Amino acid sequence: KRMIKLRNIIFSFSMLVVLLLASACSMKKGNPTKSYELLINDSKVVITYTYTEKEEKVLKEKVKSTFKYSSYSGLKETEIKKIVNEVVGKIQAIDGIKASVEFKDDGIIEDIELDFEKLDYKKSNEFNRLYFTGELKSNNVTLKEMETQLLQMGFKKIEEKK
């Protein structure tokens, strides 16, 4: 039961990262970006959105998550790696999403990028329901919508350094 619960938590967290990345990955010159951060115990998630300046339409989302093995109480490092690899594999199977994971001595670094212009919305909606209350459709997500939901989830806006 604990493995299933942990798998669901890791999967949900990873999909959140995916959704966030989906709106921030388009790095065309001139397109602005905004970043948000969430700190939970020994875990950190940073989501960066790339969006159009005029309409504030989200083009890409980039999510970088850092977890300590100790945050998965009761599980062995090998069990954690197996679960994380399964989740990343499912995410990578969706068109428009790039995902990678790096296992360090003390934890995991997960990078997920979503390209909203290439995203398979049908497949991604099966996962995104966990994080985004609306139905994702091609090119309909605005920065304001994403920011509202992130702030409700406890994310803080990262102020740009001048």
mmCIF file of C-alpha atoms in Angstrom:
data_model
loop_
_atom_site.group_PDB
_atom_site.id
_atom_site.type_symbol
_atom_site.label_atom_id
_atom_site.label_comp_id
_atom_site.label_asym_id
_atom_site.label_seq_id
_atom_site.Cartn_x
_atom_site.Cartn_y
_atom_site.Cartn_z
ATOM 1 C CA LYS A 1 0.000 0.000 0.000
ATOM 2 C CA ARG A 2 2.800 2.378 0.882
ATOM 3 C CA MET A 3 4.472 1.747 -2.510
ATOM 4 C CA ILE A 4 1.240 2.504 -4.364
ATOM 5 C CA LYS A 5 0.663 5.662 -2.322
ATOM 6 C CA LEU A 6 4.251 6.821 -2.864
ATOM 7 C CA ARG A 7 4.025 6.004 -6.572
ATOM 8 C CA ASN A 8 0.857 8.139 -6.801
ATOM 9 C CA ILE A 9 2.503 11.008 -4.902
ATOM 10 C CA ILE A 10 5.636 10.901 -7.043
ATOM 11 C CA PHE A 11 3.584 10.603 -10.224
ATOM 12 C CA SER A 12 1.339 13.507 -9.202
ATOM 13 C CA PHE A 13 4.313 15.677 -8.312
ATOM 14 C CA SER A 14 6.061 14.799 -11.569
ATOM 15 C CA MET A 15 2.975 15.620 -13.598
ATOM 16 C CA LEU A 16 2.738 18.952 -11.847
ATOM 17 C CA VAL A 17 6.249 19.612 -12.956
ATOM 18 C CA VAL A 18 5.321 18.519 -16.470
ATOM 19 C CA LEU A 19 2.344 20.846 -16.595
ATOM 20 C CA LEU A 20 4.414 23.715 -15.343
ATOM 21 C CA LEU A 21 7.148 23.014 -17.830
ATOM 22 C CA ALA A 22 4.714 22.812 -20.674
ATOM 23 C CA SER A 23 4.118 26.504 -20.471
ATOM 24 C CA ALA A 24 7.693 27.702 -20.051
ATOM 25 C CA CYS A 25 9.806 25.787 -22.535
ATOM 26 C CA SER A 26 9.451 27.944 -25.605
ATOM 27 C CA MET A 27 12.653 29.908 -25.552
ATOM 28 C CA LYS A 28 12.160 32.041 -28.632
ATOM 29 C CA LYS A 29 14.096 35.287 -28.504
ATOM 30 C CA GLY A 30 12.061 38.073 -27.037
ATOM 31 C CA ASN A 31 9.543 35.865 -25.241
ATOM 32 C CA PRO A 32 9.489 36.673 -21.533
ATOM 33 C CA THR A 33 9.688 34.092 -18.749
ATOM 34 C CA LYS A 34 8.392 33.915 -15.186
ATOM 35 C CA SER A 35 9.463 31.450 -12.513
ATOM 36 C CA TYR A 36 7.799 30.072 -9.396
ATOM 37 C CA GLU A 37 9.218 28.036 -6.515
ATOM 38 C CA LEU A 38 7.768 25.582 -4.007
ATOM 39 C CA LEU A 39 9.716 24.270 -1.013
ATOM 40 C CA ILE A 40 8.336 21.248 0.841
ATOM 41 C CA ASN A 41 10.495 19.632 3.530
ATOM 42 C CA ASP A 42 13.630 18.466 1.684
ATOM 43 C CA SER A 43 12.089 18.989 -1.769
ATOM 44 C CA LYS A 44 12.209 21.958 -4.111
ATOM 45 C CA VAL A 45 10.280 22.590 -7.331
ATOM 46 C CA VAL A 46 11.023 25.488 -9.681
ATOM 47 C CA ILE A 47 8.665 26.066 -12.601
ATOM 48 C CA THR A 48 9.501 28.492 -15.385
ATOM 49 C CA TYR A 49 7.013 29.579 -18.032
ATOM 50 C CA THR A 50 7.840 31.046 -21.406
ATOM 51 C CA TYR A 51 4.935 33.047 -22.794
ATOM 52 C CA THR A 52 3.935 35.551 -25.444
ATOM 53 C CA GLU A 53 4.245 39.119 -24.257
ATOM 54 C CA LYS A 54 1.011 40.487 -25.690
ATOM 55 C CA GLU A 55 -1.535 37.742 -24.939
ATOM 56 C CA GLU A 56 0.521 36.103 -22.153
ATOM 57 C CA LYS A 57 -0.178 32.755 -23.814
ATOM 58 C CA VAL A 58 1.982 30.027 -22.304
ATOM 59 C CA LEU A 59 4.311 28.461 -24.868
ATOM 60 C CA LYS A 60 6.490 26.257 -22.686
ATOM 61 C CA GLU A 61 6.858 25.070 -19.144
ATOM 62 C CA LYS A 62 10.092 23.913 -17.544
ATOM 63 C CA VAL A 63 10.019 22.141 -14.193
ATOM 64 C CA LYS A 64 13.080 21.287 -12.123
ATOM 65 C CA SER A 65 12.421 19.193 -9.024
ATOM 66 C CA THR A 66 14.944 18.217 -6.389
ATOM 67 C CA PHE A 67 14.095 15.535 -3.825
ATOM 68 C CA LYS A 68 16.133 13.991 -1.018
ATOM 69 C CA TYR A 69 15.905 10.217 -0.614
ATOM 70 C CA SER A 70 15.109 10.849 3.052
ATOM 71 C CA SER A 71 11.794 12.456 2.054
ATOM 72 C CA TYR A 72 10.569 8.990 0.981
ATOM 73 C CA SER A 73 10.392 7.536 4.474
ATOM 74 C CA GLY A 74 10.367 3.781 4.701
ATOM 75 C CA LEU A 75 11.529 3.096 1.155
ATOM 76 C CA LYS A 76 14.901 1.839 0.064
ATOM 77 C CA GLU A 77 16.875 3.880 -2.448
ATOM 78 C CA THR A 78 16.481 1.113 -5.057
ATOM 79 C CA GLU A 79 12.672 1.177 -4.647
ATOM 80 C CA ILE A 80 12.598 4.951 -5.024
ATOM 81 C CA LYS A 81 14.716 4.819 -8.198
ATOM 82 C CA LYS A 82 12.429 2.152 -9.700
ATOM 83 C CA ILE A 83 9.277 4.209 -9.036
ATOM 84 C CA VAL A 84 10.826 7.435 -10.350
ATOM 85 C CA ASN A 85 12.054 5.703 -13.520
ATOM 86 C CA GLU A 86 8.537 4.298 -14.140
ATOM 87 C CA VAL A 87 6.977 7.752 -13.759
ATOM 88 C CA VAL A 88 9.545 9.442 -16.015
ATOM 89 C CA GLY A 89 8.999 6.716 -18.619
ATOM 90 C CA LYS A 90 5.245 7.385 -18.682
ATOM 91 C CA ILE A 91 5.815 11.125 -18.982
ATOM 92 C CA GLN A 92 8.338 10.716 -21.828
ATOM 93 C CA ALA A 93 5.752 8.749 -23.808
ATOM 94 C CA ILE A 94 3.686 11.913 -24.313
ATOM 95 C CA ASP A 95 4.497 13.967 -27.415
ATOM 96 C CA GLY A 96 5.665 17.481 -26.556
ATOM 97 C CA ILE A 97 7.197 16.462 -23.222
ATOM 98 C CA LYS A 98 10.861 15.895 -22.460
ATOM 99 C CA ALA A 99 11.804 14.378 -19.122
ATOM 100 C CA SER A 100 15.047 13.319 -17.502
ATOM 101 C CA VAL A 101 16.127 12.202 -14.083
ATOM 102 C CA GLU A 102 19.509 12.245 -12.396
ATOM 103 C CA PHE A 103 20.206 10.141 -9.314
ATOM 104 C CA LYS A 104 22.688 11.728 -6.925
ATOM 105 C CA ASP A 105 24.188 10.332 -3.716
ATOM 106 C CA ASP A 106 21.616 12.069 -1.516
ATOM 107 C CA GLY A 107 18.636 12.540 -3.836
ATOM 108 C CA ILE A 108 17.014 12.972 -7.221
ATOM 109 C CA ILE A 109 16.986 15.831 -9.741
ATOM 110 C CA GLU A 110 14.134 15.653 -12.231
ATOM 111 C CA ASP A 111 13.803 17.932 -15.264
ATOM 112 C CA ILE A 112 10.597 18.077 -17.287
ATOM 113 C CA GLU A 113 9.857 20.351 -20.235
ATOM 114 C CA LEU A 114 6.501 20.809 -21.932
ATOM 115 C CA ASP A 115 6.091 22.445 -25.312
ATOM 116 C CA PHE A 116 2.460 23.540 -25.562
ATOM 117 C CA GLU A 117 2.764 23.950 -29.319
ATOM 118 C CA LYS A 118 3.746 20.261 -29.772
ATOM 119 C CA LEU A 119 1.959 18.708 -26.790
ATOM 120 C CA ASP A 120 -0.372 15.717 -27.236
ATOM 121 C CA TYR A 121 -3.212 17.301 -25.276
ATOM 122 C CA LYS A 122 -5.358 14.174 -25.166
ATOM 123 C CA LYS A 123 -2.646 12.127 -23.446
ATOM 124 C CA SER A 124 -1.479 14.985 -21.241
ATOM 125 C CA ASN A 125 -5.015 15.696 -19.994
ATOM 126 C CA GLU A 126 -5.145 12.205 -18.500
ATOM 127 C CA PHE A 127 -2.364 13.314 -16.129
ATOM 128 C CA ASN A 128 -2.863 17.068 -15.871
ATOM 129 C CA ARG A 129 -6.237 16.770 -14.184
ATOM 130 C CA LEU A 130 -4.228 16.394 -10.998
ATOM 131 C CA TYR A 131 -2.860 19.937 -11.255
ATOM 132 C CA PHE A 132 -4.846 22.012 -13.661
ATOM 133 C CA THR A 133 -8.576 22.442 -13.120
ATOM 134 C CA GLY A 134 -9.382 23.194 -16.752
ATOM 135 C CA GLU A 135 -9.203 21.055 -19.865
ATOM 136 C CA LEU A 136 -5.970 21.758 -21.682
ATOM 137 C CA LYS A 137 -6.535 22.490 -25.328
ATOM 138 C CA SER A 138 -4.065 23.527 -27.953
ATOM 139 C CA ASN A 139 -2.631 26.944 -27.126
ATOM 140 C CA ASN A 140 -5.333 28.043 -24.680
ATOM 141 C CA VAL A 141 -3.385 28.326 -21.432
ATOM 142 C CA THR A 142 -2.553 31.811 -20.179
ATOM 143 C CA LEU A 143 0.136 32.794 -17.707
ATOM 144 C CA LYS A 144 -2.547 34.277 -15.444
ATOM 145 C CA GLU A 145 -4.372 30.924 -15.252
ATOM 146 C CA MET A 146 -1.186 29.055 -14.421
ATOM 147 C CA GLU A 147 -0.008 31.656 -11.911
ATOM 148 C CA THR A 148 -3.363 31.623 -10.086
ATOM 149 C CA GLN A 149 -3.244 27.860 -9.667
ATOM 150 C CA LEU A 150 0.424 27.801 -8.650
ATOM 151 C CA LEU A 151 -0.087 30.459 -5.984
ATOM 152 C CA GLN A 152 -3.087 28.518 -4.623
ATOM 153 C CA MET A 153 -0.832 25.442 -4.382
ATOM 154 C CA GLY A 154 1.720 27.362 -2.301
ATOM 155 C CA PHE A 155 4.241 28.364 -4.983
ATOM 156 C CA LYS A 156 5.987 31.722 -4.599
ATOM 157 C CA LYS A 157 6.909 33.936 -7.522
ATOM 158 C CA ILE A 158 10.666 34.268 -7.989
ATOM 159 C CA GLU A 159 11.481 37.906 -8.497
ATOM 160 C CA GLU A 160 13.772 38.591 -11.417
ATOM 161 C CA LYS A 161 17.214 39.888 -10.607
ATOM 162 C CA LYS A 162 17.867 43.236 -12.241
#
